[in-house]
């Protein structure tokens, strides 16, 4: 091999390696930075009070930084979104992969991709002018800015991920499984729910986890429709505030280096860990399948 | 039909009979005027070069060709005297009566037990009584000689079994719904010689209770296991009769060329 070729090989390999390492390094750096700033809070404030405190009063005197209501808000909105998007998304994936005629299939797939392309502010805005007033009148509540509104909007955001990954998993179920079921006299529906779905189950679970993982960290749309009241559990038809919305709404008002400032970073750490765990779980489920 | 084709004169009543059977994939004619008669509780082998239409013929008998877009069948195909392509035929019932084993073993990615009882569940063939599924699974695993090996592993994933065990499991999965006919499309082509001979033994055992049609590339196998045989070429059933006659005294020149050519 001539020298210049060797050099070219070396440079290409090094470049690929460097960009791979860089992405890991950057993630580590972000986490380090979050942690460093977040830990500042616990010089004066106790960790149990932070995690289990029922009040988020960052500007009272003395301030309280209990994130329990925020965790509640996040869980409520996210679980609500899951309850809406998982059945719909999985059903849509099954329909696209197994039932729809091929022309409609292509059309629906591009539709789903289009949904994924809508910016979250736009979704939030649409939610504000449609979902929020609808909830107000349909349920007769004083305000439509509720956890439910957040769930509906987030469900729309989780759906494209769930549909496209689950559709992929269902589509890649080997044809001979289906043939075996048909040859035994199974109907199309029996084949789908007794063979195809179990065969694709780990892919479907991963799709759900990634879809949810995507919306846990969502901020903009949620902030616009949930009413942002940091109160403890009252129900899906009341205003709530999520972890993300809290950081986004309050970061601009804090003094750098203040306790409040550190508390917001601590929230960031909590969020980071939450999404990390969700994504890791999804990854593990996917990989278990591959083996 | 080709002049040489004739119905075998052996004893036993016919289970499947075709007359003037044509099959088209779009404009391509894959089966041309096939006349044959499959005898009850015998093993009938279909042999012939690749692409001659063996699988296609087999898939006529359980109407699996219905799944192929553009496939069209004309002529008469009777199972127990009834036209299976007549309108109003219960396709699910037909496939329950006429089971199929595939070239590549295809157990479902479920537990061994779930695989065996699959047919019972989809055909609602069991009463909700404790232990009944297990009992029926035991019987059918016993009849494919798998019970002793697998009785303690019924919860394991079927797709992790050896290929031979998978193929036997696929047979057990059919037996549980009490079919009449077993269609086997090159059931041993994914297996090693030892496994192949054990499956062949099993076929001899199954023949006591079931009518078997086997497609095979392997002429020695056809000669070993079958009672009757048909030789296909380019969609035509060139010759059909007693296996012994086909291999020792073929009536058609084309059969003779194939049989002697392959056997050396
Ligand atoms: N779905 C299909 N659409 C169009 N043509 C097909 C289809 N399936 C099979 N054919 C054609 O029909 C003919 C018979 O195919 P078939 O699979 O029945 O042959 P075979 O004898 O089983 O061959 P092999 O020994 O390779 O399995 C072949 O020429 C094949 O190309
Ligand atoms: Mg074939």
Coordinates of C-alpha atoms and ligand atoms in Angstrom, one line a residue:
Chain A
X1 CA 0.0 0.0 0.0
X2 CA 1.5 3.4 -0.9
X3 CA 2.1 5.8 1.9
X4 CA -0.6 8.3 1.0
X5 CA -3.2 5.5 1.0
X6 CA -2.1 4.4 4.4
X7 CA -2.4 8.0 5.6
X8 CA -5.8 8.3 4.1
X9 CA -6.9 5.1 5.9
X10 CA -5.5 6.3 9.1
X11 CA -7.2 9.7 8.9
X12 CA -10.5 8.2 8.0
X13 CA -10.4 5.8 10.8
X14 CA -9.2 8.4 13.3
X15 CA -12.0 10.8 12.2
X16 CA -14.7 8.2 12.7
X17 CA -13.2 7.2 16.0
X18 CA -12.9 10.8 17.1
X19 CA -16.5 11.7 16.3
X20 CA -17.7 8.6 18.1
X21 CA -15.7 9.5 21.2
X22 CA -16.7 13.1 20.9
X23 CA -20.3 12.3 21.3
X24 CA -19.7 10.2 24.4
X25 CA -17.4 12.9 25.7
X26 CA -20.0 15.6 25.2
X27 CA -22.7 13.7 26.9
X28 CA -20.4 13.1 29.8
X29 CA -19.6 16.7 29.9
X30 CA -23.2 17.8 30.0
X31 CA -23.9 15.4 32.8
X32 CA -20.9 16.6 34.7
X33 CA -21.9 20.2 34.3
X34 CA -25.5 19.5 35.3
X35 CA -24.3 17.6 38.3
X36 CA -21.8 20.2 39.4
X37 CA -24.4 23.0 39.3
X38 CA -27.2 20.8 40.8
X39 CA -25.1 19.6 43.7
X40 CA -24.7 23.2 44.8
X41 CA -28.3 23.1 46.1
X42 CA -27.5 20.4 48.7
X43 CA -25.0 22.5 50.6
X44 CA -27.9 24.1 52.4
X45 CA -30.9 22.0 51.4
X46 CA -31.5 18.4 52.3
X47 CA -31.8 15.8 49.5
X48 CA -34.9 14.2 51.0
X49 CA -36.6 17.6 51.3
X50 CA -35.9 18.1 47.6
X51 CA -37.1 14.7 46.4
X52 CA -40.0 14.3 48.8
X53 CA -41.0 17.8 49.6
X54 CA -44.6 18.6 48.8
X55 CA -44.1 22.3 48.1
X56 CA -42.3 24.1 45.3
X57 CA -42.1 27.7 46.6
X58 CA -38.8 28.9 45.2
X59 CA -39.3 32.5 46.1
X60 CA -40.9 32.4 49.5
X61 CA -38.9 33.1 52.6
X62 CA -37.5 30.6 53.5
X63 CA -37.9 29.0 50.0
X64 CA -39.0 25.4 49.6
X65 CA -37.7 23.2 46.8
X66 CA -39.9 20.1 47.0
X67 CA -40.2 18.5 43.6
X68 CA -42.8 15.9 44.4
X69 CA -45.6 17.9 42.8
X70 CA -43.5 18.4 39.7
X71 CA -42.7 14.7 39.6
X72 CA -46.4 14.1 40.0
X73 CA -47.2 16.5 37.2
X74 CA -44.7 14.9 34.9
X75 CA -45.9 11.4 35.7
X76 CA -49.5 12.3 35.3
X77 CA -49.0 14.0 32.0
X78 CA -46.7 11.3 30.7
X79 CA -48.9 8.4 31.8
X80 CA -51.9 10.1 30.4
X81 CA -50.0 10.5 27.1
X82 CA -49.0 6.8 27.3
X83 CA -52.6 5.7 27.9
X84 CA -53.7 7.6 24.8
X85 CA -50.8 7.0 22.5
X86 CA -49.9 3.4 23.2
X87 CA -53.1 1.7 22.2
X88 CA -53.7 4.1 19.3
X89 CA -50.1 4.0 18.1
X90 CA -49.8 0.2 18.3
X91 CA -53.2 -0.3 16.6
X92 CA -52.1 2.1 13.9
X93 CA -48.9 0.2 13.5
X94 CA -50.7 -3.1 13.1
X95 CA -53.1 -1.5 10.7
X96 CA -50.3 -0.1 8.5
X97 CA -48.2 -3.2 8.6
X98 CA -50.8 -5.9 8.3
X99 CA -54.1 -4.6 7.1
X100 CA -53.9 -1.5 4.9
X101 CA -53.7 -2.0 1.2
X102 CA -50.2 -1.1 -0.1
X103 CA -51.1 2.3 -1.6
X104 CA -52.8 3.5 1.6
X105 CA -49.9 2.1 3.6
X106 CA -47.4 4.4 1.9
X107 CA -49.8 7.3 2.3
X108 CA -50.2 6.6 6.0
X109 CA -46.5 6.2 6.6
X110 CA -45.8 9.6 5.1
X111 CA -48.6 11.0 7.2
X112 CA -47.0 9.7 10.3
X113 CA -43.7 11.2 9.3
X114 CA -45.3 14.5 8.7
X115 CA -46.8 14.4 12.2
X116 CA -43.2 13.9 13.5
X117 CA -42.1 17.0 11.7
X118 CA -44.5 19.4 13.4
X119 CA -42.5 21.6 15.8
X120 CA -43.6 21.3 19.4
X121 CA -44.6 25.0 19.7
X122 CA -47.0 24.6 16.8
X123 CA -48.5 21.5 18.5
X124 CA -48.8 23.5 21.7
X125 CA -50.5 26.3 19.9
X126 CA -52.9 24.0 18.2
X127 CA -53.6 22.4 21.6
X128 CA -54.3 25.8 23.1
X129 CA -56.9 26.8 20.6
X130 CA -58.5 23.4 20.1
X131 CA -57.9 20.9 22.9
X132 CA -58.0 23.3 25.8
X133 CA -61.4 24.9 25.1
X134 CA -62.8 21.5 24.2
X135 CA -61.8 20.1 27.6
X136 CA -63.2 23.1 29.3
X137 CA -66.7 22.6 27.8
X138 CA -66.7 18.9 27.5
X139 CA -65.9 18.3 31.2
X140 CA -67.3 21.5 32.6
X141 CA -64.1 22.5 34.4
X142 CA -63.1 26.1 35.2
X143 CA -60.1 25.9 32.9
X144 CA -59.1 23.7 30.1
X145 CA -55.4 24.1 30.9
X146 CA -55.1 20.7 32.5
X147 CA -52.9 17.6 32.8
X148 CA -55.3 16.0 30.3
X149 CA -54.6 18.7 27.7
X150 CA -50.9 18.0 28.1
X151 CA -51.4 14.3 27.8
X152 CA -53.3 14.7 24.5
X153 CA -50.7 16.9 23.0
X154 CA -47.9 14.7 24.2
X155 CA -49.7 11.7 22.8
X156 CA -49.5 13.3 19.4
X157 CA -45.8 13.8 19.8
X158 CA -45.2 10.2 21.0
X159 CA -47.3 8.7 18.3
X160 CA -45.0 9.0 15.3
X161 CA -42.2 7.3 17.2
X162 CA -44.4 4.5 18.4
X163 CA -46.1 3.9 15.1
X164 CA -43.0 3.9 13.0
X165 CA -40.9 1.7 15.2
X166 CA -43.7 -0.7 16.0
X167 CA -44.6 -0.9 12.4
X168 CA -41.1 -1.8 11.6
X169 CA -41.1 -4.5 14.2
X170 CA -44.4 -6.0 13.0
X171 CA -43.3 -5.7 9.3
X172 CA -40.1 -7.7 10.0
X173 CA -41.9 -10.7 11.5
X174 CA -40.8 -13.5 9.2
X175 CA -43.4 -14.5 6.7
X176 CA -43.2 -18.2 7.5
X177 CA -44.7 -17.6 10.9
X178 CA -47.8 -16.2 9.3
X179 CA -47.9 -19.0 6.7
X180 CA -47.7 -21.5 9.5
X181 CA -50.7 -19.9 11.2
X182 CA -52.7 -19.6 8.0
X183 CA -52.0 -23.2 7.2
X184 CA -53.4 -24.3 10.5
X185 CA -56.6 -22.5 9.6
X186 CA -56.1 -19.4 11.6
X187 CA -58.0 -16.3 10.5
X188 CA -56.2 -13.1 9.7
X189 CA -57.0 -11.6 13.1
X190 CA -56.0 -14.7 15.0
X191 CA -52.7 -14.7 13.1
X192 CA -52.1 -11.1 14.0
X193 CA -52.8 -11.3 17.7
X194 CA -51.6 -14.8 18.4
X195 CA -48.5 -14.9 16.2
X196 CA -47.5 -11.6 14.8
X197 CA -47.8 -9.4 17.9
X198 CA -46.1 -11.9 20.2
X199 CA -43.3 -12.2 17.6
X200 CA -42.9 -8.5 17.4
X201 CA -43.5 -7.9 21.1
X202 CA -40.0 -6.7 22.1
X203 CA -39.9 -4.3 19.2
X204 CA -43.3 -3.0 20.2
X205 CA -42.2 -2.5 23.8
X206 CA -39.1 -0.7 22.6
X207 CA -41.3 1.5 20.4
X208 CA -43.5 2.4 23.4
X209 CA -40.5 3.2 25.6
X210 CA -38.8 5.4 23.0
X211 CA -42.0 7.2 22.3
X212 CA -42.5 7.8 26.0
X213 CA -38.9 8.7 26.5
X214 CA -39.3 11.3 23.8
X215 CA -42.2 13.1 25.5
X216 CA -40.9 12.9 29.1
X217 CA -38.4 15.6 28.2
X218 CA -40.8 17.6 26.2
X219 CA -41.3 21.2 27.4
X220 CA -42.7 23.8 25.1
X221 CA -46.1 22.3 24.2
X222 CA -46.7 21.1 27.7
X223 CA -45.9 24.5 29.2
X224 CA -48.5 26.0 26.9
X225 CA -51.4 23.8 27.8
X226 CA -51.1 22.4 31.3
X227 CA -51.7 25.5 33.4
X228 CA -48.4 25.3 35.3
X229 CA -49.7 25.1 38.8
X230 CA -47.3 23.2 41.0
X231 CA -49.8 21.5 43.2
X232 CA -50.0 18.0 44.5
X233 CA -52.2 15.3 43.0
X234 CA -55.7 16.4 42.3
X235 CA -56.5 14.6 39.1
X236 CA -56.2 14.7 35.4
X237 CA -58.7 17.5 35.0
X238 CA -56.7 20.0 37.0
X239 CA -53.7 22.2 36.1
X240 CA -50.3 20.7 36.8
X241 CA -46.8 21.6 36.3
X242 CA -44.0 19.3 35.0
X243 CA -40.3 19.2 35.7
X244 CA -39.4 20.5 32.3
X245 CA -41.9 23.4 32.4
X246 CA -40.6 24.5 35.7
X247 CA -37.0 24.7 34.5
X248 CA -38.0 26.5 31.3
X249 CA -40.3 29.0 33.0
X250 CA -38.1 29.9 36.0
X251 CA -34.6 29.8 34.6
X252 CA -34.8 33.3 33.2
X253 CA -35.8 34.8 36.6
X254 CA -33.1 33.3 38.8
X255 CA -29.9 34.8 39.9
X256 CA -26.9 32.8 38.8
X257 CA -25.4 31.0 41.8
X258 CA -28.5 31.3 43.9
X259 CA -30.2 28.4 45.7
X260 CA -33.1 28.6 43.2
X261 CA -30.7 28.4 40.3
X262 CA -29.0 25.3 41.7
X263 CA -32.4 23.8 42.4
X264 CA -33.3 24.1 38.7
X265 CA -30.1 22.3 37.8
X266 CA -30.9 19.6 40.3
X267 CA -34.3 19.1 38.5
X268 CA -32.3 18.8 35.3
X269 CA -30.3 16.0 36.8
X270 CA -33.5 14.2 37.9
X271 CA -34.9 14.5 34.4
X272 CA -31.7 13.4 32.8
X273 CA -31.7 10.3 35.0
X274 CA -35.4 9.6 34.2
X275 CA -35.0 9.7 30.4
X276 CA -31.7 7.8 30.7
X277 CA -33.3 4.9 32.5
X278 CA -36.2 4.8 30.0
X279 CA -34.0 4.8 27.0
X280 CA -31.7 2.2 28.5
X281 CA -34.6 -0.1 29.3
X282 CA -35.8 0.3 25.7
X283 CA -32.4 -0.5 24.4
X284 CA -32.1 -3.5 26.6
X285 CA -35.4 -4.8 25.4
X286 CA -34.4 -4.3 21.8
X287 CA -31.1 -6.1 22.3
X288 CA -32.5 -9.0 24.1
X289 CA -34.6 -9.6 21.0
X290 CA -31.7 -9.5 18.7
X291 CA -29.9 -12.3 20.4
Chain B
X1 CA -53.9 -34.4 -19.3
X2 CA -50.9 -36.3 -20.3
X3 CA -51.7 -39.7 -21.8
X4 CA -49.4 -41.6 -19.4
X5 CA -51.0 -40.3 -16.2
X6 CA -53.3 -42.8 -14.7
X7 CA -54.9 -43.4 -11.4
X8 CA -53.2 -45.9 -9.2
X9 CA -55.1 -49.2 -9.0
X10 CA -54.2 -49.9 -5.4
X11 CA -56.6 -50.5 -2.6
X12 CA -57.9 -47.8 -0.3
X13 CA -60.3 -45.0 -1.0
X14 CA -59.3 -41.8 -2.6
X15 CA -59.1 -38.8 -0.3
X16 CA -58.0 -36.1 -2.7
X17 CA -58.8 -36.2 -6.4
X18 CA -58.0 -33.7 -9.1
X19 CA -59.3 -33.5 -12.6
X20 CA -58.1 -31.1 -15.3
X21 CA -56.5 -29.0 -12.6
X22 CA -54.9 -25.8 -14.0
X23 CA -53.3 -23.1 -12.0
X24 CA -52.2 -19.7 -13.2
X25 CA -49.9 -17.1 -11.5
X26 CA -51.2 -14.2 -13.5
X27 CA -50.5 -15.2 -17.1
X28 CA -48.0 -18.0 -16.2
X29 CA -49.5 -21.4 -16.1
X30 CA -47.9 -23.3 -13.3
X31 CA -50.1 -26.4 -13.4
X32 CA -51.4 -28.0 -16.6
X33 CA -54.3 -30.4 -16.5
X34 CA -53.2 -32.4 -13.5
X35 CA -55.2 -35.5 -12.8
X36 CA -54.4 -37.5 -9.7
X37 CA -55.8 -39.4 -6.8
X38 CA -54.3 -39.5 -3.4
X39 CA -55.1 -42.7 -1.5
X40 CA -56.2 -42.8 2.1
X41 CA -53.5 -43.7 4.6
X42 CA -50.8 -43.9 2.0
X43 CA -47.7 -41.8 1.5
X44 CA -47.8 -40.2 -1.9
X45 CA -44.6 -38.5 -3.1
X46 CA -44.4 -35.7 -5.7
X47 CA -41.0 -35.5 -7.4
X48 CA -39.6 -33.5 -10.3
X49 CA -37.0 -30.9 -11.0
X50 CA -36.9 -27.5 -9.4
X51 CA -39.7 -25.1 -10.5
X52 CA -41.9 -27.8 -12.0
X53 CA -44.8 -26.9 -9.8
X54 CA -44.5 -29.4 -6.9
X55 CA -45.1 -26.9 -4.1
X56 CA -47.7 -25.2 -6.2
X57 CA -49.6 -28.5 -6.5
X58 CA -49.3 -29.2 -2.8
X59 CA -50.6 -25.7 -2.0
X60 CA -53.7 -26.4 -4.0
X61 CA -54.8 -29.0 -1.6
X62 CA -55.1 -26.6 1.4
X63 CA -55.7 -23.6 -0.8
X64 CA -52.6 -21.8 0.5
X65 CA -52.3 -20.4 -3.1
X66 CA -55.3 -18.2 -2.2
X67 CA -52.7 -16.0 -0.4
X68 CA -50.8 -15.4 -3.6
X69 CA -52.2 -12.4 -5.4
X70 CA -53.2 -13.2 -9.0
X71 CA -53.2 -17.0 -8.5
X72 CA -56.2 -18.7 -10.2
X73 CA -57.3 -22.3 -10.2
X74 CA -59.6 -24.1 -12.7
X75 CA -60.6 -27.7 -12.8
X76 CA -61.8 -30.0 -10.2
X77 CA -60.2 -30.6 -6.8
X78 CA -62.2 -32.8 -4.4
X79 CA -61.5 -33.7 -0.8
X80 CA -63.6 -36.6 0.4
X81 CA -65.7 -36.1 -2.7
X82 CA -66.4 -32.4 -2.1
X83 CA -65.1 -29.6 -4.4
X84 CA -62.7 -27.5 -2.3
X85 CA -62.8 -24.6 -4.7
X86 CA -66.5 -24.4 -4.8
X87 CA -67.9 -21.1 -3.5
X88 CA -68.9 -21.3 0.1
X89 CA -66.1 -23.7 1.1
X90 CA -65.0 -23.2 4.7
X91 CA -61.4 -22.4 4.1
X92 CA -60.5 -22.6 7.8
X93 CA -62.1 -26.0 8.1
X94 CA -60.3 -27.1 5.0
X95 CA -57.0 -26.1 6.4
X96 CA -57.8 -27.8 9.7
X97 CA -58.4 -31.0 7.8
X98 CA -55.4 -30.7 5.5
X99 CA -52.4 -29.7 7.5
X100 CA -49.1 -28.5 6.1
X101 CA -45.4 -28.9 7.1
X102 CA -43.0 -26.5 5.5
X103 CA -39.5 -26.8 4.1
X104 CA -38.0 -24.6 6.8
X105 CA -39.4 -25.6 10.2
X106 CA -41.5 -22.7 11.3
X107 CA -42.6 -23.1 15.0
X108 CA -44.1 -19.9 16.3
X109 CA -41.8 -17.8 18.6
X110 CA -43.9 -19.0 21.6
X111 CA -43.4 -21.7 24.2
X112 CA -43.4 -25.3 23.1
X113 CA -46.8 -25.9 24.8
X114 CA -48.3 -22.8 23.1
X115 CA -47.1 -24.1 19.8
X116 CA -48.8 -27.5 20.2
X117 CA -52.1 -26.2 21.5
X118 CA -52.2 -23.3 18.9
X119 CA -54.6 -25.2 16.7
X120 CA -56.9 -26.1 19.6
X121 CA -57.2 -22.5 20.5
X122 CA -57.9 -21.1 17.1
X123 CA -60.5 -23.7 16.4
X124 CA -62.0 -23.5 19.9
X125 CA -61.5 -27.2 20.3
X126 CA -61.2 -27.5 24.0
X127 CA -63.4 -27.0 27.0
X128 CA -62.1 -24.7 29.7
X129 CA -61.1 -27.5 31.9
X130 CA -57.8 -27.5 33.8
X131 CA -55.1 -29.7 32.4
X132 CA -57.0 -30.6 29.2
X133 CA -54.7 -28.6 27.0
X134 CA -51.7 -30.2 28.6
X135 CA -53.2 -33.6 28.1
X136 CA -53.9 -33.0 24.5
X137 CA -50.4 -31.6 24.0
X138 CA -49.0 -34.7 25.6
X139 CA -50.8 -37.0 23.2
X140 CA -49.7 -35.2 20.1
X141 CA -46.1 -34.8 21.3
X142 CA -46.1 -38.5 22.0
X143 CA -47.2 -39.3 18.5
X144 CA -44.2 -37.4 17.1
X145 CA -41.9 -39.0 19.6
X146 CA -41.0 -35.8 21.3
X147 CA -42.7 -36.1 24.6
X148 CA -39.9 -37.8 26.5
X149 CA -37.4 -35.2 25.3
X150 CA -39.6 -32.1 25.9
X151 CA -41.9 -32.9 28.8
X152 CA -39.9 -30.9 31.3
X153 CA -39.3 -28.0 28.9
X154 CA -42.8 -27.2 27.7
X155 CA -42.4 -23.6 28.8
X156 CA -39.2 -23.0 26.7
X157 CA -39.1 -21.1 23.5
X158 CA -39.8 -23.4 20.6
X159 CA -37.5 -21.5 18.3
X160 CA -34.5 -22.6 20.4
X161 CA -35.0 -26.3 19.7
X162 CA -32.9 -28.3 17.2
X163 CA -34.2 -28.2 13.6
X164 CA -35.3 -31.8 13.9
X165 CA -37.2 -31.1 17.0
X166 CA -38.7 -28.0 15.5
X167 CA -39.9 -29.9 12.5
X168 CA -41.5 -32.6 14.7
X169 CA -43.1 -29.9 16.7
X170 CA -44.6 -28.5 13.6
X171 CA -46.1 -31.9 12.9
X172 CA -47.4 -32.2 16.4
X173 CA -49.0 -28.8 16.0
X174 CA -51.0 -30.3 13.1
X175 CA -51.9 -33.5 14.8
X176 CA -53.6 -31.9 17.7
X177 CA -56.5 -30.7 15.5
X178 CA -57.0 -34.2 14.1
X179 CA -56.4 -33.6 10.4
X180 CA -57.0 -36.1 7.7
X181 CA -54.2 -35.2 5.3
X182 CA -50.7 -34.0 6.0
X183 CA -48.9 -32.1 3.3
X184 CA -45.2 -32.0 3.6
X185 CA -43.2 -29.7 1.3
X186 CA -39.6 -31.0 1.4
X187 CA -39.8 -31.5 5.2
X188 CA -36.3 -32.8 5.5
X189 CA -34.3 -30.5 3.3
X190 CA -33.1 -28.4 6.2
X191 CA -32.1 -31.5 8.2
X192 CA -29.0 -33.7 8.5
X193 CA -29.2 -37.3 7.3
X194 CA -29.8 -38.8 10.8
X195 CA -32.6 -36.4 11.5
X196 CA -34.0 -37.1 8.0
X197 CA -34.1 -40.8 8.7
X198 CA -35.9 -40.3 12.0
X199 CA -38.5 -38.1 10.3
X200 CA -38.9 -40.8 7.7
X201 CA -39.5 -43.3 10.4
X202 CA -42.0 -41.0 12.0
X203 CA -43.8 -40.7 8.6
X204 CA -44.2 -44.5 8.5
X205 CA -45.7 -44.3 11.9
X206 CA -48.1 -41.5 11.0
X207 CA -49.2 -43.3 7.9
X208 CA -51.3 -45.6 10.1
X209 CA -53.6 -42.7 10.9
X210 CA -53.1 -40.1 8.3
X211 CA -52.9 -39.6 4.5
X212 CA -49.6 -38.0 3.6
X213 CA -48.4 -36.2 0.5
X214 CA -44.8 -35.3 0.4
X215 CA -42.9 -33.2 -2.0
X216 CA -39.2 -34.0 -2.3
X217 CA -36.2 -33.3 -4.3
X218 CA -34.6 -36.4 -3.0
X219 CA -35.5 -39.4 -5.1
X220 CA -34.0 -41.9 -2.8
X221 CA -36.3 -40.5 -0.1
X222 CA -39.3 -40.8 -2.4
X223 CA -38.4 -44.4 -3.2
X224 CA -37.9 -45.2 0.5
X225 CA -41.0 -43.7 2.0
X226 CA -43.7 -43.5 -0.5
X227 CA -46.3 -46.0 -1.7
X228 CA -47.4 -43.9 -4.7
X229 CA -45.5 -41.3 -6.6
X230 CA -46.0 -38.7 -9.3
X231 CA -43.4 -37.2 -11.5
X232 CA -43.9 -33.6 -12.6
X233 CA -42.3 -31.6 -15.3
X234 CA -43.0 -28.0 -16.3
X235 CA -46.4 -28.0 -14.6
X236 CA -47.5 -31.3 -16.0
X237 CA -48.0 -34.5 -14.0
X238 CA -46.1 -36.8 -16.4
X239 CA -46.7 -40.0 -14.6
X240 CA -48.5 -41.1 -11.5
X241 CA -48.6 -44.6 -10.0
X242 CA -47.1 -47.1 -7.6
X243 CA -43.7 -45.9 -6.4
X244 CA -42.2 -49.2 -7.3
X245 CA -43.4 -49.0 -10.8
X246 CA -42.3 -45.4 -11.3
X247 CA -38.8 -46.2 -10.3
X248 CA -38.4 -49.6 -11.9
X249 CA -40.7 -49.6 -14.9
X250 CA -41.6 -46.0 -15.8
X251 CA -44.0 -45.8 -18.7
X252 CA -43.0 -42.4 -19.9
X253 CA -39.6 -41.7 -21.4
X254 CA -39.3 -38.4 -19.5
X255 CA -39.8 -40.2 -16.2
X256 CA -37.3 -42.7 -17.1
X257 CA -34.7 -40.1 -18.0
X258 CA -35.2 -38.3 -14.7
X259 CA -35.3 -41.4 -12.5
X260 CA -32.3 -43.1 -14.1
X261 CA -30.4 -39.9 -14.5
X262 CA -30.6 -39.1 -10.9
X263 CA -30.1 -42.6 -9.6
X264 CA -27.0 -42.9 -11.8
Ligands
LIG1 N1 -46.1 -16.6 -6.3 C1 -45.8 -16.9 -7.5 N2 -46.0 -16.0 -8.5 C2 -45.6 -16.3 -9.8 N3 -45.0 -17.4 -10.1 C3 -44.7 -18.3 -9.2 C4 -45.1 -18.1 -7.8 N4 -44.7 -19.2 -7.1 C5 -44.2 -20.0 -8.0 N5 -44.2 -19.5 -9.2 C6 -43.6 -20.2 -10.4 O1 -44.4 -21.4 -10.6 C7 -43.5 -22.5 -11.0 C8 -43.6 -23.6 -10.0 O2 -43.2 -23.2 -8.7 P1 -43.1 -24.1 -7.5 O3 -42.6 -23.4 -6.3 O4 -44.4 -24.8 -7.4 O5 -42.0 -25.2 -8.0 P2 -41.4 -26.4 -7.2 O6 -41.5 -27.6 -8.0 O7 -41.9 -26.5 -5.8 O8 -39.8 -26.0 -7.1 P3 -38.7 -26.2 -6.0 O9 -38.3 -27.6 -6.2 O10 -37.7 -25.3 -6.4 O11 -39.4 -25.9 -4.7 C9 -42.1 -21.9 -11.0 O12 -41.8 -21.6 -12.4 C10 -42.2 -20.6 -10.2 O13 -41.3 -19.6 -10.7
LIG2 MG1 -41.1 -26.1 -3.8

